[in-house]
Amino acid sequence: MDAVFFDMDGLLVDSERVWLEIETGVMARLGGRWTPEHQTRLIGGSMESTIAYMLAVSGAAVAPELVREWMVAGMVARLTAGVSVMPGSSELLDALRAERVPVALVTSSLGEIADAVLKSVGRDRFDAVVTADDVTRTKPDPEPYLTAAKLLGVEPVRCVVLEDSPNGVAAATAAGCAVVAVPSLLPVEEAPGRLVVSSLTEIRVADLRTLVAP
């Protein structure tokens, strides 16, 4: 195993509830109503797809650029105030660092939002960070994980991805990486080259190594 890639929202940090809060507030400004069912349609997707969906649901005649400003400002303000890490994620990060395994954060969130999270989690815990600003196609396209592998100088087939959403799992699989899935709001099925667990507390570095061919 040459590297491990962490997804951010719902995997590294407990931010999905923050997204729901901000999306609900923005939808109210658009004159509509947002529900957890709406949110599940967008898990692991891009900001652009979220905004397009919100405008379609609300029917509001508001510029997408303005909705983006509302979303980003709300998320950054909430996340800068602090965000909880998901169970087992910090311990696994520390264990990987102790064994000198390169680690990257790979998220479909914008750079500003990732920066707000990293102020709490620690930017120095990652050897590379890939956000939506760094790619032309976000998850489920493999580009984010291929970009991370290139930044670290490793082959994707020698890497393990930690993900919580079907979109993220699809991106990692398409990139050729092994996957540990910790489903949050949507189920993820077992598959070859994929381990599905209920929490990262169940995972040790040795478990990750078994997913990659020697």
PDB file of C-alpha atoms in Angstrom:
ATOM      1  CA  MET A   1       0.000   0.000   0.000  1.00  0.00           C
ATOM      2  CA  ASP A   2       1.550   3.258  -1.162  1.00  0.00           C
ATOM      3  CA  ALA A   3      -1.041   5.820  -0.036  1.00  0.00           C
ATOM      4  CA  VAL A   4      -4.447   6.304   1.572  1.00  0.00           C
ATOM      5  CA  PHE A   5      -7.039   8.839   0.404  1.00  0.00           C
ATOM      6  CA  PHE A   6      -9.684  10.236   2.762  1.00  0.00           C
ATOM      7  CA  ASP A   7     -12.986  11.665   1.613  1.00  0.00           C
ATOM      8  CA  MET A   8     -14.066  14.652   3.752  1.00  0.00           C
ATOM      9  CA  ASP A   9     -17.817  15.177   4.246  1.00  0.00           C
ATOM     10  CA  GLY A  10     -19.392  12.338   6.196  1.00  0.00           C
ATOM     11  CA  LEU A  11     -16.155  10.307   6.292  1.00  0.00           C
ATOM     12  CA  LEU A  12     -13.455  12.438   7.873  1.00  0.00           C
ATOM     13  CA  VAL A  13     -15.773  14.929   9.571  1.00  0.00           C
ATOM     14  CA  ASP A  14     -19.410  14.979  10.644  1.00  0.00           C
ATOM     15  CA  SER A  15     -20.378  17.745   8.235  1.00  0.00           C
ATOM     16  CA  GLU A  16     -23.411  16.292   6.464  1.00  0.00           C
ATOM     17  CA  ARG A  17     -25.663  17.723   9.182  1.00  0.00           C
ATOM     18  CA  VAL A  18     -24.036  21.129   8.578  1.00  0.00           C
ATOM     19  CA  TRP A  19     -24.757  20.840   4.869  1.00  0.00           C
ATOM     20  CA  LEU A  20     -28.391  20.039   5.680  1.00  0.00           C
ATOM     21  CA  GLU A  21     -28.631  23.098   7.936  1.00  0.00           C
ATOM     22  CA  ILE A  22     -27.124  25.467   5.364  1.00  0.00           C
ATOM     23  CA  GLU A  23     -29.069  23.986   2.443  1.00  0.00           C
ATOM     24  CA  THR A  24     -32.296  24.324   4.427  1.00  0.00           C
ATOM     25  CA  GLY A  25     -31.553  27.994   5.129  1.00  0.00           C
ATOM     26  CA  VAL A  26     -30.644  28.745   1.523  1.00  0.00           C
ATOM     27  CA  MET A  27     -33.757  26.994   0.242  1.00  0.00           C
ATOM     28  CA  ALA A  28     -35.860  29.131   2.595  1.00  0.00           C
ATOM     29  CA  ARG A  29     -34.281  32.229   1.031  1.00  0.00           C
ATOM     30  CA  LEU A  30     -35.287  30.827  -2.342  1.00  0.00           C
ATOM     31  CA  GLY A  31     -38.855  30.448  -1.121  1.00  0.00           C
ATOM     32  CA  GLY A  32     -38.824  26.674  -1.021  1.00  0.00           C
ATOM     33  CA  ARG A  33     -38.562  23.831   1.479  1.00  0.00           C
ATOM     34  CA  TRP A  34     -35.601  21.479   1.878  1.00  0.00           C
ATOM     35  CA  THR A  35     -35.800  18.009   3.402  1.00  0.00           C
ATOM     36  CA  PRO A  36     -33.306  15.242   4.263  1.00  0.00           C
ATOM     37  CA  GLU A  37     -34.704  13.377   1.242  1.00  0.00           C
ATOM     38  CA  HIS A  38     -33.570  16.213  -1.009  1.00  0.00           C
ATOM     39  CA  GLN A  39     -30.121  16.090   0.588  1.00  0.00           C
ATOM     40  CA  THR A  40     -29.681  12.370  -0.033  1.00  0.00           C
ATOM     41  CA  ARG A  41     -30.066  12.956  -3.781  1.00  0.00           C
ATOM     42  CA  LEU A  42     -26.907  15.069  -3.733  1.00  0.00           C
ATOM     43  CA  ILE A  43     -24.558  13.186  -1.394  1.00  0.00           C
ATOM     44  CA  GLY A  44     -21.045  13.134  -2.819  1.00  0.00           C
ATOM     45  CA  GLY A  45     -21.932  15.513  -5.646  1.00  0.00           C
ATOM     46  CA  SER A  46     -20.643  18.916  -6.691  1.00  0.00           C
ATOM     47  CA  MET A  47     -21.689  22.397  -5.606  1.00  0.00           C
ATOM     48  CA  GLU A  48     -22.900  23.098  -9.140  1.00  0.00           C
ATOM     49  CA  SER A  49     -25.237  20.089  -9.149  1.00  0.00           C
ATOM     50  CA  THR A  50     -26.563  21.063  -5.719  1.00  0.00           C
ATOM     51  CA  ILE A  51     -27.312  24.628  -6.809  1.00  0.00           C
ATOM     52  CA  ALA A  52     -28.970  23.509 -10.046  1.00  0.00           C
ATOM     53  CA  TYR A  53     -31.154  21.073  -8.122  1.00  0.00           C
ATOM     54  CA  MET A  54     -32.124  23.684  -5.506  1.00  0.00           C
ATOM     55  CA  LEU A  55     -33.116  26.185  -8.171  1.00  0.00           C
ATOM     56  CA  ALA A  56     -35.129  23.538 -10.011  1.00  0.00           C
ATOM     57  CA  VAL A  57     -36.955  22.468  -6.826  1.00  0.00           C
ATOM     58  CA  SER A  58     -37.660  26.028  -5.661  1.00  0.00           C
ATOM     59  CA  GLY A  59     -38.418  27.491  -9.073  1.00  0.00           C
ATOM     60  CA  ALA A  60     -36.691  30.689  -7.922  1.00  0.00           C
ATOM     61  CA  ALA A  61     -35.346  33.158 -10.487  1.00  0.00           C
ATOM     62  CA  VAL A  62     -32.048  33.684  -8.679  1.00  0.00           C
ATOM     63  CA  ALA A  63     -28.608  33.667 -10.282  1.00  0.00           C
ATOM     64  CA  PRO A  64     -26.663  30.470  -9.541  1.00  0.00           C
ATOM     65  CA  GLU A  65     -23.645  32.630  -8.609  1.00  0.00           C
ATOM     66  CA  LEU A  66     -25.632  34.259  -5.792  1.00  0.00           C
ATOM     67  CA  VAL A  67     -26.848  30.913  -4.448  1.00  0.00           C
ATOM     68  CA  ARG A  68     -23.239  29.725  -4.518  1.00  0.00           C
ATOM     69  CA  GLU A  69     -22.207  32.748  -2.435  1.00  0.00           C
ATOM     70  CA  TRP A  70     -24.908  31.981   0.135  1.00  0.00           C
ATOM     71  CA  MET A  71     -23.885  28.317   0.329  1.00  0.00           C
ATOM     72  CA  VAL A  72     -20.163  28.927   0.634  1.00  0.00           C
ATOM     73  CA  ALA A  73     -20.510  31.758   3.164  1.00  0.00           C
ATOM     74  CA  GLY A  74     -22.834  29.672   5.325  1.00  0.00           C
ATOM     75  CA  MET A  75     -20.655  26.563   5.246  1.00  0.00           C
ATOM     76  CA  VAL A  76     -17.409  28.415   5.910  1.00  0.00           C
ATOM     77  CA  ALA A  77     -18.910  30.300   8.858  1.00  0.00           C
ATOM     78  CA  ARG A  78     -20.281  27.121  10.460  1.00  0.00           C
ATOM     79  CA  LEU A  79     -17.219  24.970   9.823  1.00  0.00           C
ATOM     80  CA  THR A  80     -14.736  27.620  10.950  1.00  0.00           C
ATOM     81  CA  ALA A  81     -16.496  27.569  14.313  1.00  0.00           C
ATOM     82  CA  GLY A  82     -15.524  23.902  14.580  1.00  0.00           C
ATOM     83  CA  VAL A  83     -16.555  20.515  13.256  1.00  0.00           C
ATOM     84  CA  SER A  84     -16.530  17.061  14.845  1.00  0.00           C
ATOM     85  CA  VAL A  85     -14.389  14.321  13.351  1.00  0.00           C
ATOM     86  CA  MET A  86     -16.079  11.018  12.586  1.00  0.00           C
ATOM     87  CA  PRO A  87     -15.370   8.133  14.986  1.00  0.00           C
ATOM     88  CA  GLY A  88     -12.041   6.480  14.262  1.00  0.00           C
ATOM     89  CA  SER A  89     -10.899   8.943  11.586  1.00  0.00           C
ATOM     90  CA  SER A  90      -8.416  10.853  13.728  1.00  0.00           C
ATOM     91  CA  GLU A  91      -6.954   7.680  15.200  1.00  0.00           C
ATOM     92  CA  LEU A  92      -6.522   6.116  11.761  1.00  0.00           C
ATOM     93  CA  LEU A  93      -4.875   9.290  10.472  1.00  0.00           C
ATOM     94  CA  ASP A  94      -2.419   9.223  13.362  1.00  0.00           C
ATOM     95  CA  ALA A  95      -1.654   5.538  12.791  1.00  0.00           C
ATOM     96  CA  LEU A  96      -0.981   6.124   9.096  1.00  0.00           C
ATOM     97  CA  ARG A  97       1.329   9.041   9.898  1.00  0.00           C
ATOM     98  CA  ALA A  98       3.155   6.887  12.454  1.00  0.00           C
ATOM     99  CA  GLU A  99       3.774   4.261   9.766  1.00  0.00           C
ATOM    100  CA  ARG A 100       4.763   6.968   7.266  1.00  0.00           C
ATOM    101  CA  VAL A 101       2.013   6.130   4.808  1.00  0.00           C
ATOM    102  CA  PRO A 102       1.282   9.149   2.566  1.00  0.00           C
ATOM    103  CA  VAL A 103      -2.235  10.503   3.048  1.00  0.00           C
ATOM    104  CA  ALA A 104      -4.359  12.792   0.858  1.00  0.00           C
ATOM    105  CA  LEU A 105      -7.701  14.480   1.416  1.00  0.00           C
ATOM    106  CA  VAL A 106      -9.917  14.194  -1.673  1.00  0.00           C
ATOM    107  CA  THR A 107     -13.231  16.047  -1.597  1.00  0.00           C
ATOM    108  CA  SER A 108     -15.912  17.322  -3.968  1.00  0.00           C
ATOM    109  CA  SER A 109     -16.268  20.391  -1.747  1.00  0.00           C
ATOM    110  CA  LEU A 110     -14.801  23.723  -2.776  1.00  0.00           C
ATOM    111  CA  GLY A 111     -11.365  24.761  -1.542  1.00  0.00           C
ATOM    112  CA  GLU A 112     -12.791  27.402   0.817  1.00  0.00           C
ATOM    113  CA  ILE A 113     -14.945  24.805   2.536  1.00  0.00           C
ATOM    114  CA  ALA A 114     -12.096  22.297   2.778  1.00  0.00           C
ATOM    115  CA  ASP A 115      -9.848  25.003   4.255  1.00  0.00           C
ATOM    116  CA  ALA A 116     -12.439  25.699   6.954  1.00  0.00           C
ATOM    117  CA  VAL A 117     -12.506  21.991   7.886  1.00  0.00           C
ATOM    118  CA  LEU A 118      -8.722  21.700   7.852  1.00  0.00           C
ATOM    119  CA  LYS A 119      -8.429  24.517  10.387  1.00  0.00           C
ATOM    120  CA  SER A 120     -10.045  22.102  12.849  1.00  0.00           C
ATOM    121  CA  VAL A 121      -8.562  18.829  11.638  1.00  0.00           C
ATOM    122  CA  GLY A 122      -5.051  20.044  10.757  1.00  0.00           C
ATOM    123  CA  ARG A 123      -3.737  20.696   7.255  1.00  0.00           C
ATOM    124  CA  ASP A 124      -0.347  19.265   8.224  1.00  0.00           C
ATOM    125  CA  ARG A 125      -1.892  15.819   8.670  1.00  0.00           C
ATOM    126  CA  PHE A 126      -2.232  15.494   4.880  1.00  0.00           C
ATOM    127  CA  ASP A 127       0.483  15.236   2.246  1.00  0.00           C
ATOM    128  CA  ALA A 128      -1.892  16.503  -0.450  1.00  0.00           C
ATOM    129  CA  VAL A 129      -5.357  18.017  -0.699  1.00  0.00           C
ATOM    130  CA  VAL A 130      -7.600  17.778  -3.779  1.00  0.00           C
ATOM    131  CA  THR A 131     -10.821  19.816  -3.886  1.00  0.00           C
ATOM    132  CA  ALA A 132     -13.393  20.684  -6.539  1.00  0.00           C
ATOM    133  CA  ASP A 133     -11.208  23.662  -7.459  1.00  0.00           C
ATOM    134  CA  ASP A 134      -8.391  21.332  -8.533  1.00  0.00           C
ATOM    135  CA  VAL A 135     -10.281  19.231 -11.097  1.00  0.00           C
ATOM    136  CA  THR A 136     -12.548  19.714 -14.098  1.00  0.00           C
ATOM    137  CA  ARG A 137     -14.787  16.757 -13.170  1.00  0.00           C
ATOM    138  CA  THR A 138     -15.786  15.860  -9.620  1.00  0.00           C
ATOM    139  CA  LYS A 139     -16.921  12.515  -8.191  1.00  0.00           C
ATOM    140  CA  PRO A 140     -18.244  10.098  -9.462  1.00  0.00           C
ATOM    141  CA  ASP A 141     -15.620  10.807 -12.130  1.00  0.00           C
ATOM    142  CA  PRO A 142     -12.232   9.252 -11.195  1.00  0.00           C
ATOM    143  CA  GLU A 143     -10.333  12.509 -11.855  1.00  0.00           C
ATOM    144  CA  PRO A 144     -10.105  13.585  -8.177  1.00  0.00           C
ATOM    145  CA  TYR A 145      -8.473  10.312  -7.113  1.00  0.00           C
ATOM    146  CA  LEU A 146      -6.253  10.139 -10.180  1.00  0.00           C
ATOM    147  CA  THR A 147      -5.130  13.696  -9.376  1.00  0.00           C
ATOM    148  CA  ALA A 148      -4.308  12.738  -5.781  1.00  0.00           C
ATOM    149  CA  ALA A 149      -2.273   9.749  -6.930  1.00  0.00           C
ATOM    150  CA  LYS A 150      -0.348  11.939  -9.360  1.00  0.00           C
ATOM    151  CA  LEU A 151       0.384  14.517  -6.669  1.00  0.00           C
ATOM    152  CA  LEU A 152       1.812  11.825  -4.392  1.00  0.00           C
ATOM    153  CA  GLY A 153       3.651  10.037  -7.192  1.00  0.00           C
ATOM    154  CA  VAL A 154       1.883   6.710  -6.634  1.00  0.00           C
ATOM    155  CA  GLU A 155      -0.121   4.264  -8.746  1.00  0.00           C
ATOM    156  CA  PRO A 156      -3.875   4.233  -7.996  1.00  0.00           C
ATOM    157  CA  VAL A 157      -3.895   0.424  -7.814  1.00  0.00           C
ATOM    158  CA  ARG A 158      -1.503   0.710  -4.856  1.00  0.00           C
ATOM    159  CA  CYS A 159      -3.840   3.022  -2.951  1.00  0.00           C
ATOM    160  CA  VAL A 160      -6.825   2.646  -0.629  1.00  0.00           C
ATOM    161  CA  VAL A 161      -9.708   5.118  -0.588  1.00  0.00           C
ATOM    162  CA  LEU A 162     -11.947   5.757   2.419  1.00  0.00           C
ATOM    163  CA  GLU A 163     -15.424   6.872   1.318  1.00  0.00           C
ATOM    164  CA  ASP A 164     -18.985   7.174   2.615  1.00  0.00           C
ATOM    165  CA  SER A 165     -21.075   7.783  -0.524  1.00  0.00           C
ATOM    166  CA  PRO A 166     -21.896   5.780  -3.662  1.00  0.00           C
ATOM    167  CA  ASN A 167     -20.578   8.663  -5.812  1.00  0.00           C
ATOM    168  CA  GLY A 168     -17.265   8.620  -3.996  1.00  0.00           C
ATOM    169  CA  VAL A 169     -17.005   4.844  -4.131  1.00  0.00           C
ATOM    170  CA  ALA A 170     -17.714   4.928  -7.869  1.00  0.00           C
ATOM    171  CA  ALA A 171     -14.960   7.506  -8.384  1.00  0.00           C
ATOM    172  CA  ALA A 172     -12.422   5.500  -6.387  1.00  0.00           C
ATOM    173  CA  THR A 173     -13.294   2.249  -8.138  1.00  0.00           C
ATOM    174  CA  ALA A 174     -13.079   3.864 -11.572  1.00  0.00           C
ATOM    175  CA  ALA A 175      -9.635   5.190 -10.643  1.00  0.00           C
ATOM    176  CA  GLY A 176      -8.504   1.647  -9.848  1.00  0.00           C
ATOM    177  CA  CYS A 177      -8.181   2.066  -6.082  1.00  0.00           C
ATOM    178  CA  ALA A 178      -9.234  -0.355  -3.369  1.00  0.00           C
ATOM    179  CA  VAL A 179     -12.062   1.021  -1.227  1.00  0.00           C
ATOM    180  CA  VAL A 180     -13.190   1.008   2.380  1.00  0.00           C
ATOM    181  CA  ALA A 181     -16.775   2.264   2.482  1.00  0.00           C
ATOM    182  CA  VAL A 182     -18.377   3.627   5.645  1.00  0.00           C
ATOM    183  CA  PRO A 183     -21.929   4.392   4.438  1.00  0.00           C
ATOM    184  CA  SER A 184     -23.513   7.489   5.948  1.00  0.00           C
ATOM    185  CA  LEU A 185     -26.833   8.560   4.410  1.00  0.00           C
ATOM    186  CA  LEU A 186     -26.908   6.104   1.503  1.00  0.00           C
ATOM    187  CA  PRO A 187     -26.112   2.363   1.405  1.00  0.00           C
ATOM    188  CA  VAL A 188     -23.014   0.973  -0.298  1.00  0.00           C
ATOM    189  CA  GLU A 189     -22.940  -2.639  -1.408  1.00  0.00           C
ATOM    190  CA  GLU A 190     -20.102  -5.116  -0.917  1.00  0.00           C
ATOM    191  CA  ALA A 191     -18.016  -5.754  -4.038  1.00  0.00           C
ATOM    192  CA  PRO A 192     -14.612  -7.156  -5.023  1.00  0.00           C
ATOM    193  CA  GLY A 193     -11.837  -4.819  -3.880  1.00  0.00           C
ATOM    194  CA  ARG A 194     -14.222  -3.110  -1.465  1.00  0.00           C
ATOM    195  CA  LEU A 195     -14.664  -3.481   2.285  1.00  0.00           C
ATOM    196  CA  VAL A 196     -17.860  -2.110   3.823  1.00  0.00           C
ATOM    197  CA  VAL A 197     -17.837  -1.305   7.541  1.00  0.00           C
ATOM    198  CA  SER A 198     -20.076   0.639   9.906  1.00  0.00           C
ATOM    199  CA  SER A 199     -17.304   2.828  11.349  1.00  0.00           C
ATOM    200  CA  LEU A 200     -13.615   3.606  10.895  1.00  0.00           C
ATOM    201  CA  THR A 201     -13.154   2.414  14.479  1.00  0.00           C
ATOM    202  CA  GLU A 202     -13.232  -1.076  12.937  1.00  0.00           C
ATOM    203  CA  ILE A 203     -10.259  -0.360  10.677  1.00  0.00           C
ATOM    204  CA  ARG A 204      -6.528  -0.614  11.357  1.00  0.00           C
ATOM    205  CA  VAL A 205      -3.622   0.109   9.017  1.00  0.00           C
ATOM    206  CA  ALA A 206      -3.048  -3.625   8.660  1.00  0.00           C
ATOM    207  CA  ASP A 207      -6.621  -4.026   7.385  1.00  0.00           C
ATOM    208  CA  LEU A 208      -5.963  -1.456   4.670  1.00  0.00           C
ATOM    209  CA  ARG A 209      -2.810  -3.230   3.585  1.00  0.00           C
ATOM    210  CA  THR A 210      -4.737  -6.462   2.976  1.00  0.00           C
ATOM    211  CA  LEU A 211      -6.805  -4.718   0.299  1.00  0.00           C
ATOM    212  CA  VAL A 212      -3.776  -4.008  -1.881  1.00  0.00           C
ATOM    213  CA  ALA A 213      -1.853  -6.729  -3.659  1.00  0.00           C
ATOM    214  CA  PRO A 214       1.723  -7.198  -2.348  1.00  0.00           C
TER     215      PRO A 214
END
